[in-house]
Amino acid sequence: MNYFDAAYLQNRTGRPVTVLGRLKPGVTPQQATENLNAIAAQLARVSKDRHRIAAAVDPSRTSGDAGDVIRDFLYSVAGLALLVLVAACANLATLFAARASDRSRELALRVALGATVGDSLGTDD
């Protein structure tokens, strides 16, 4: 934690400050720039140090929804869940295929001995 005394905070020369914020819904970047310039002009009038005060808004950074981190994270989690589901389905498919190939000799022997296809598969007719 930084400790600053009152004299250090009142001396505003030589320390640039950057303030980041999010625009309210319905506020344009031009309106935000005008408001910040009005605040900067008021600070320049009351400032004893006569230092330069400037305010600006970078419109490329005020779009608000460009690069929503939470949404991208949720898409990644959903994609990962989809990959796990596909892997589970592929695993089940190979298990069923292996079981069917193991039983192919048994079914062929039953049919050769005279059992019907329904009897061979274990269904009741």
GROMACS .gro file of C-alpha atoms in nm:
model
  125
    1MET     CA    1   0.000   0.000   0.000
    2ASN     CA    2   0.136   0.339  -0.095
    3TYR     CA    3   0.144   0.616   0.161
    4PHE     CA    4   0.122   0.976   0.047
    5ASP     CA    5   0.100   1.278   0.274
    6ALA     CA    6  -0.117   1.581   0.197
    7ALA     CA    7   0.171   1.793   0.064
    8TYR     CA    8   0.268   1.525  -0.185
    9LEU     CA    9  -0.089   1.497  -0.311
   10GLN     CA   10  -0.134   1.876  -0.348
   11ASN     CA   11   0.182   1.915  -0.555
   12ARG     CA   12   0.052   1.810  -0.897
   13THR     CA   13   0.358   1.878  -1.111
   14GLY     CA   14   0.547   1.604  -1.286
   15ARG     CA   15   0.306   1.319  -1.221
   16PRO     CA   16   0.081   1.228  -1.513
   17VAL     CA   17  -0.239   1.054  -1.419
   18THR     CA   18  -0.445   0.833  -1.647
   19VAL     CA   19  -0.806   0.770  -1.561
   20LEU     CA   20  -1.001   0.489  -1.722
   21GLY     CA   21  -1.376   0.458  -1.716
   22ARG     CA   22  -1.676   0.313  -1.890
   23LEU     CA   23  -1.935   0.530  -2.060
   24LYS     CA   24  -2.292   0.520  -1.940
   25PRO     CA   25  -2.544   0.381  -2.188
   26GLY     CA   26  -2.646   0.655  -2.429
   27VAL     CA   27  -2.336   0.875  -2.373
   28THR     CA   28  -2.125   0.931  -2.683
   29PRO     CA   29  -1.746   0.962  -2.680
   30GLN     CA   30  -1.783   1.324  -2.794
   31GLN     CA   31  -2.000   1.406  -2.490
   32ALA     CA   32  -1.747   1.240  -2.260
   33THR     CA   33  -1.464   1.441  -2.418
   34GLU     CA   34  -1.657   1.765  -2.370
   35ASN     CA   35  -1.728   1.683  -2.006
   36LEU     CA   36  -1.365   1.594  -1.938
   37ASN     CA   37  -1.243   1.911  -2.110
   38ALA     CA   38  -1.480   2.117  -1.894
   39ILE     CA   39  -1.341   1.949  -1.581
   40ALA     CA   40  -0.984   2.009  -1.703
   41ALA     CA   41  -1.059   2.378  -1.768
   42GLN     CA   42  -1.206   2.417  -1.420
   43LEU     CA   43  -0.900   2.248  -1.265
   44ALA     CA   44  -0.670   2.476  -1.466
   45ARG     CA   45  -0.852   2.784  -1.330
   46VAL     CA   46  -0.815   2.676  -0.965
   47SER     CA   47  -0.466   2.534  -0.999
   48LYS     CA   48  -0.192   2.742  -0.838
   49ASP     CA   49   0.088   2.554  -1.010
   50ARG     CA   50  -0.011   2.667  -1.360
   51HIS     CA   51   0.069   2.330  -1.500
   52ARG     CA   52  -0.086   2.191  -1.813
   53ILE     CA   53  -0.408   1.994  -1.768
   54ALA     CA   54  -0.541   1.797  -2.062
   55ALA     CA   55  -0.831   1.561  -2.102
   56ALA     CA   56  -0.903   1.332  -2.392
   57VAL     CA   57  -1.110   1.028  -2.471
   58ASP     CA   58  -0.983   0.756  -2.699
   59PRO     CA   59  -1.294   0.660  -2.901
   60SER     CA   60  -1.141   0.328  -3.003
   61ARG     CA   61  -1.141   0.226  -2.637
   62THR     CA   62  -1.494   0.339  -2.555
   63SER     CA   63  -1.686   0.077  -2.749
   64GLY     CA   64  -1.763  -0.109  -2.424
   65ASP     CA   65  -1.843  -0.449  -2.571
   66ALA     CA   66  -1.537  -0.500  -2.790
   67GLY     CA   67  -1.366  -0.806  -2.652
   68ASP     CA   68  -1.597  -0.912  -2.372
   69VAL     CA   69  -1.377  -1.142  -2.166
   70ILE     CA   70  -1.658  -1.325  -1.987
   71ARG     CA   71  -1.840  -1.407  -2.309
   72ASP     CA   72  -1.520  -1.539  -2.469
   73PHE     CA   73  -1.451  -1.751  -2.159
   74LEU     CA   74  -1.801  -1.901  -2.167
   75TYR     CA   75  -1.765  -1.981  -2.538
   76SER     CA   76  -1.437  -2.157  -2.458
   77VAL     CA   77  -1.597  -2.360  -2.178
   78ALA     CA   78  -1.889  -2.456  -2.404
   79GLY     CA   79  -1.646  -2.562  -2.678
   80LEU     CA   80  -1.450  -2.772  -2.432
   81ALA     CA   81  -1.770  -2.939  -2.309
   82LEU     CA   82  -1.865  -3.014  -2.669
   83LEU     CA   83  -1.527  -3.177  -2.730
   84VAL     CA   84  -1.568  -3.394  -2.419
   85LEU     CA   85  -1.916  -3.497  -2.538
   86VAL     CA   86  -1.784  -3.591  -2.883
   87ALA     CA   87  -1.503  -3.795  -2.725
   88ALA     CA   88  -1.753  -3.980  -2.502
   89CYS     CA   89  -1.977  -4.060  -2.800
   90ALA     CA   90  -1.680  -4.186  -3.001
   91ASN     CA   91  -1.576  -4.404  -2.707
   92LEU     CA   92  -1.924  -4.556  -2.680
   93ALA     CA   93  -1.935  -4.619  -3.055
   94THR     CA   94  -1.608  -4.810  -3.044
   95LEU     CA   95  -1.728  -5.013  -2.744
   96PHE     CA   96  -2.048  -5.113  -2.924
   97ALA     CA   97  -1.854  -5.196  -3.243
   98ALA     CA   98  -1.611  -5.414  -3.047
   99ARG     CA   99  -1.897  -5.593  -2.873
  100ALA     CA  100  -2.071  -5.657  -3.205
  101SER     CA  101  -1.755  -5.792  -3.366
  102ASP     CA  102  -1.697  -6.026  -3.068
  103ARG     CA  103  -2.051  -6.165  -3.100
  104SER     CA  104  -2.039  -6.211  -3.480
  105ARG     CA  105  -1.894  -6.565  -3.453
  106GLU     CA  106  -2.147  -6.660  -3.187
  107LEU     CA  107  -2.439  -6.534  -3.396
  108ALA     CA  108  -2.308  -6.711  -3.707
  109LEU     CA  109  -2.281  -7.040  -3.514
  110ARG     CA  110  -2.638  -7.006  -3.381
  111VAL     CA  111  -2.776  -6.942  -3.730
  112ALA     CA  112  -2.577  -7.240  -3.863
  113LEU     CA  113  -2.732  -7.465  -3.597
  114GLY     CA  114  -3.082  -7.361  -3.705
  115ALA     CA  115  -3.178  -7.073  -3.481
  116THR     CA  116  -3.371  -6.789  -3.638
  117VAL     CA  117  -3.234  -6.438  -3.646
  118GLY     CA  118  -3.476  -6.332  -3.368
  119ASP     CA  119  -3.365  -6.623  -3.147
  120SER     CA  120  -3.001  -6.539  -3.215
  121LEU     CA  121  -3.045  -6.179  -3.111
  122GLY     CA  122  -3.233  -6.272  -2.793
  123THR     CA  123  -3.572  -6.122  -2.889
  124ASP     CA  124  -3.902  -6.291  -2.814
  125ASP     CA  125  -4.132  -6.371  -3.111
   0.00000   0.00000   0.00000
